[in-house]
XYZ file of C-alpha atoms in Angstrom:
322
model
C -2.661 30.447 -34.618
C -3.755 28.171 -31.089
C -3.195 24.441 -30.639
C -5.084 22.176 -27.790
C -3.009 19.220 -26.913
C -5.160 17.295 -24.936
C -4.593 16.410 -21.338
C -6.989 13.847 -18.799
C -8.615 15.776 -15.541
C -11.307 14.013 -13.454
C -11.627 11.691 -16.297
C -12.304 14.235 -19.126
C -9.844 15.544 -21.533
C -8.396 18.760 -20.704
C -7.284 21.731 -23.304
C -3.886 23.066 -22.428
C -3.320 25.900 -24.216
C 0.870 26.489 -24.431
C 2.568 29.608 -24.050
C 4.327 29.937 -27.075
C 0.881 29.202 -28.646
C -1.573 32.114 -27.637
C -2.708 35.485 -28.975
C -2.864 37.494 -25.580
C -4.366 39.957 -27.289
C -7.376 38.223 -27.283
C -8.661 38.012 -24.872
C -9.127 42.053 -23.932
C -8.259 42.598 -20.392
C -4.793 43.185 -20.132
C -1.759 41.483 -19.995
C -2.018 37.420 -18.942
C 0.549 34.754 -18.864
C -0.646 31.062 -19.094
C 0.402 28.685 -15.908
C 1.632 25.714 -15.780
C -0.477 23.058 -14.767
C 1.983 20.961 -12.256
C 1.867 16.887 -12.766
C 1.890 15.727 -9.542
C 4.627 12.375 -9.160
C 2.154 9.764 -7.855
C 5.016 8.152 -5.835
C 6.869 5.161 -4.678
C 5.200 2.284 -5.218
C 3.465 0.834 -1.952
C 6.000 -2.078 -0.516
C 5.289 -5.446 -1.947
C 4.457 -8.586 0.118
C 5.216 -12.024 -1.287
C 2.493 -14.090 -1.313
C 2.396 -17.630 -0.393
C 5.767 -17.767 1.422
C 4.190 -18.402 4.662
C 1.219 -18.624 6.467
C 0.261 -15.187 8.593
C -1.165 -16.296 11.921
C -5.679 -15.612 12.565
C -7.444 -14.973 15.577
C -8.396 -19.051 15.487
C -4.596 -19.187 16.219
C -4.286 -17.438 19.702
C -1.353 -19.842 20.989
C 0.508 -19.079 17.906
C 0.120 -15.104 18.223
C 0.830 -14.913 21.594
C 4.257 -16.734 21.201
C 5.166 -14.428 17.755
C 4.292 -11.177 19.729
C 6.713 -13.182 22.221
C 9.198 -13.346 20.449
C 8.846 -9.920 18.693
C 9.161 -9.040 22.485
C 11.833 -11.031 24.353
C 14.006 -12.574 20.665
C 12.617 -16.130 22.546
C 9.986 -18.156 20.342
C 8.533 -21.037 22.379
C 7.457 -24.311 21.755
C 3.518 -24.147 21.536
C 2.190 -28.001 22.248
C -1.730 -28.194 21.573
C -3.801 -31.608 21.581
C -2.115 -33.872 18.670
C 0.333 -32.018 17.385
C 3.512 -29.721 19.239
C 4.455 -26.980 16.712
C 8.477 -25.663 16.941
C 10.013 -22.327 15.678
C 11.748 -22.587 12.749
C 15.138 -21.467 13.211
C 15.296 -20.776 16.712
C 16.602 -24.291 18.182
C 17.155 -27.968 16.688
C 14.116 -30.046 17.212
C 14.073 -33.083 19.270
C 11.583 -35.725 18.045
C 10.822 -39.049 19.594
C 9.581 -41.555 18.437
C 8.572 -45.120 18.747
C 9.095 -48.412 16.509
C 5.181 -49.662 14.821
C 4.795 -45.712 15.109
C 5.144 -43.603 12.733
C 6.033 -39.542 13.436
C 4.501 -36.827 11.442
C 6.562 -33.813 10.011
C 4.299 -31.392 8.448
C 5.738 -28.171 6.604
C 4.660 -25.383 5.610
C 2.110 -25.520 2.539
C 2.824 -24.756 -0.568
C 6.676 -26.099 -0.228
C 8.375 -28.492 -1.877
C 10.134 -31.145 -0.458
C 13.232 -31.687 -2.776
C 15.521 -34.609 -0.655
C 15.873 -36.439 3.129
C 18.721 -37.138 4.313
C 19.122 -39.449 7.653
C 22.253 -40.029 9.602
C 21.605 -43.758 10.700
C 19.367 -45.022 7.148
C 19.502 -48.887 8.710
C 17.493 -48.282 11.505
C 15.413 -45.861 10.502
C 13.012 -45.148 7.766
C 11.788 -42.268 6.020
C 9.348 -40.945 3.459
C 7.689 -37.932 1.729
C 3.932 -37.746 1.110
C 1.353 -34.853 0.650
C -1.981 -33.818 1.279
C -4.718 -31.075 0.149
C -5.651 -30.311 -2.747
C -3.259 -29.100 -5.623
C -3.671 -25.367 -5.258
C -2.762 -25.919 -1.362
C -0.723 -29.059 -0.713
C 1.438 -29.659 2.214
C 4.111 -31.243 2.429
C 4.535 -34.328 4.994
C 7.765 -35.788 6.112
C 7.327 -39.714 7.843
C 9.972 -40.961 9.987
C 10.060 -44.553 12.193
C 12.404 -46.619 14.215
C 12.837 -50.147 13.323
C 14.497 -50.410 16.992
C 14.022 -48.979 20.634
C 16.901 -46.488 22.282
C 18.466 -45.398 19.052
C 19.502 -41.765 17.911
C 19.822 -40.404 14.885
C 19.415 -36.849 12.935
C 17.394 -35.839 9.977
C 17.895 -33.183 7.363
C 15.033 -31.750 4.826
C 16.162 -30.321 2.090
C 12.888 -27.626 0.811
C 12.587 -25.454 -1.836
C 12.061 -22.243 0.847
C 14.883 -23.314 3.621
C 16.425 -26.644 4.954
C 15.177 -28.095 8.273
C 17.550 -29.948 10.914
C 16.220 -31.924 13.450
C 17.580 -34.953 15.911
C 15.420 -38.229 16.354
C 15.204 -40.002 19.657
C 13.879 -43.755 19.820
C 12.102 -44.386 23.266
C 10.130 -46.804 25.151
C 7.944 -44.430 26.996
C 4.631 -44.768 27.274
C 2.992 -40.954 28.153
C 4.107 -37.943 27.033
C 7.635 -39.163 25.060
C 6.031 -40.109 21.490
C 5.499 -37.064 19.014
C 2.944 -38.494 16.986
C 3.126 -35.300 14.708
C 5.184 -32.019 14.558
C 4.564 -29.035 13.268
C 6.527 -25.734 12.665
C 5.561 -22.104 12.788
C 8.325 -19.074 11.480
C 8.421 -16.236 13.376
C 11.028 -14.272 12.100
C 8.709 -14.068 8.303
C 6.295 -14.576 10.267
C 7.911 -10.338 12.263
C 8.731 -9.569 8.805
C 5.321 -9.651 7.672
C 3.703 -8.215 9.756
C 5.924 -5.052 9.536
C 5.487 -4.919 6.094
C 1.921 -5.227 6.058
C 1.740 -2.441 8.775
C 3.908 -0.555 6.727
C 2.075 -0.825 4.000
C -1.005 0.014 5.102
C 0.514 3.615 6.951
C 1.434 4.382 3.918
C -1.863 3.738 1.839
C -3.020 6.181 4.841
C -0.340 8.827 4.390
C -0.818 8.725 0.773
C -4.828 8.716 0.828
C -4.643 11.643 3.270
C -1.603 13.415 1.069
C -4.674 13.893 -1.766
C -6.754 15.140 -0.014
C -7.654 19.224 -0.526
C -7.371 19.253 3.579
C -3.905 18.826 3.068
C -3.685 21.843 0.826
C -2.682 24.094 3.257
C -3.512 23.500 7.189
C -4.352 26.726 7.918
C -7.366 28.469 10.007
C -10.514 28.886 7.939
C -10.443 32.117 9.707
C -7.519 33.848 7.637
C -9.162 33.065 4.475
C -9.849 35.437 1.673
C -13.030 34.778 0.099
C -12.491 38.437 -1.718
C -12.949 37.101 -5.638
C -15.562 37.924 -8.532
C -16.477 35.412 -10.560
C -17.635 36.337 -14.736
C -17.865 35.596 -17.823
C -19.891 32.916 -20.151
C -22.170 30.691 -18.342
C -20.858 27.221 -19.074
C -20.707 23.540 -16.919
C -17.336 24.450 -15.687
C -17.768 27.915 -14.619
C -16.281 27.929 -11.194
C -18.599 27.916 -7.937
C -16.631 30.200 -5.715
C -12.126 30.941 -4.761
C -10.030 31.797 -2.128
C -6.876 32.531 -0.850
C -5.032 31.390 2.839
C -2.630 34.556 1.980
C -0.343 32.622 -0.341
C -2.307 30.060 -2.878
C -5.588 30.578 -4.535
C -8.164 28.038 -4.846
C -10.511 28.070 -7.211
C -13.772 25.525 -6.776
C -14.920 23.872 -9.710
C -18.420 22.110 -10.047
C -18.676 18.424 -9.797
C -20.161 18.377 -13.245
C -16.566 19.218 -14.884
C -15.672 15.663 -14.288
C -17.279 14.975 -17.436
C -16.572 17.898 -19.614
C -13.245 19.698 -20.815
C -11.566 21.473 -18.285
C -10.279 24.893 -19.282
C -6.534 26.199 -19.414
C -5.516 28.531 -16.826
C -4.058 31.956 -17.149
C -3.261 34.662 -14.896
C -2.521 38.581 -14.390
C -0.130 38.960 -11.818
C 0.062 41.841 -9.513
C 3.103 43.361 -11.044
C 1.390 42.967 -14.327
C 5.042 40.681 -15.480
C 5.426 38.043 -17.296
C 5.954 35.587 -14.633
C 5.372 31.785 -14.380
C 2.660 31.048 -12.502
C 2.388 27.288 -11.351
C -1.038 25.469 -10.660
C -2.599 22.057 -9.758
C -5.595 20.367 -9.488
C -6.519 18.978 -5.974
C -10.396 17.158 -5.967
C -12.568 19.369 -6.774
C -9.921 22.738 -7.154
C -7.493 24.294 -8.588
C -4.767 25.479 -6.991
C -2.763 28.139 -7.604
C 0.827 28.877 -6.455
C 0.273 32.140 -5.849
C -1.861 34.992 -5.556
C -3.119 36.961 -8.481
C -4.939 40.320 -9.274
C -7.149 38.687 -12.757
C -6.935 35.178 -13.919
C -9.340 33.630 -16.834
C -10.170 30.105 -17.461
C -10.720 29.764 -21.589
C -11.778 27.034 -23.551
C -11.515 26.308 -26.993
C -9.722 28.754 -29.664
C -11.918 32.099 -31.910
C -15.066 32.416 -31.899
C -15.519 29.305 -30.300
C -13.686 30.748 -26.756
C -15.378 30.274 -23.904
C -14.163 31.647 -21.101
C -14.554 32.930 -17.140
C -12.190 35.633 -15.211
C -11.679 34.958 -11.457
C -10.851 38.820 -10.056
C -9.781 39.496 -6.649
C -11.501 42.382 -4.747
C -10.829 44.630 -2.013
C -13.621 43.409 0.447
C -15.922 40.004 0.325
C -17.992 39.404 -2.630
C -20.984 37.420 -3.171
C -20.268 34.764 -6.336
C -22.535 34.610 -8.745
C -24.031 31.464 -10.147
């Protein structure tokens, strides 16, 4: 008695005939051995990249991209000055902000970051407060500082849910170039890490996609392929198109329409006539058998409802019957 466990193949169920439940004489052409399908593992998951931890730099930030590239090459991240604001590299040095009485210095942090605490070294002559801008989905945190007199200095510590900022504050009388109206940060270490992770993920994705193609199994000279196989048997929708080998493996090309039908189980007759275990796998539209054989049978169903097609190796080229 035959059992019919089912397995998904090409999006359709696969009837897999177990070795212990097969009545071999039913085929009528020798001692056949059930082939064992090898299910290939999907591999480790792709490297994950945290979303929203920091801003990826785009083509609209050429100066910042150049600064990151310089950091990646030399380990030194420069200060980036743009009209209206100055951008400091976080973690590379302690920024010094030059402020003025009756003016505010605005410190903009990373979008999505939450300010937890502010600590001023001189809270009597300096004033600090926090505020936010933007939509609820992309809040931008700001810290405002203002001196109450000239020629005084202190320091400021900002703690957030992501990092701790250390800044020096100087109150100056200079009218040109000495007043920082707005200060921002960029994050060279995290950005380089993210770039590296994204590049590694893309490379891994390309490699796995390449490994899924039949062309990768194996890389051989087409002139070394042997197409001397005869296909015979029932005229079924899953009847193979052709078969060939590379001297080590046999490739059985299945029709495209098999994606929507039952896929057959594979049985082989070994060259030595032995009950040897034979593995096979499915790659694209091919059954790939891991060794050569003299004859194989593709089978669907049992008893009087059984349909089968044979694949027989011949000595010379054989025209495949459609």
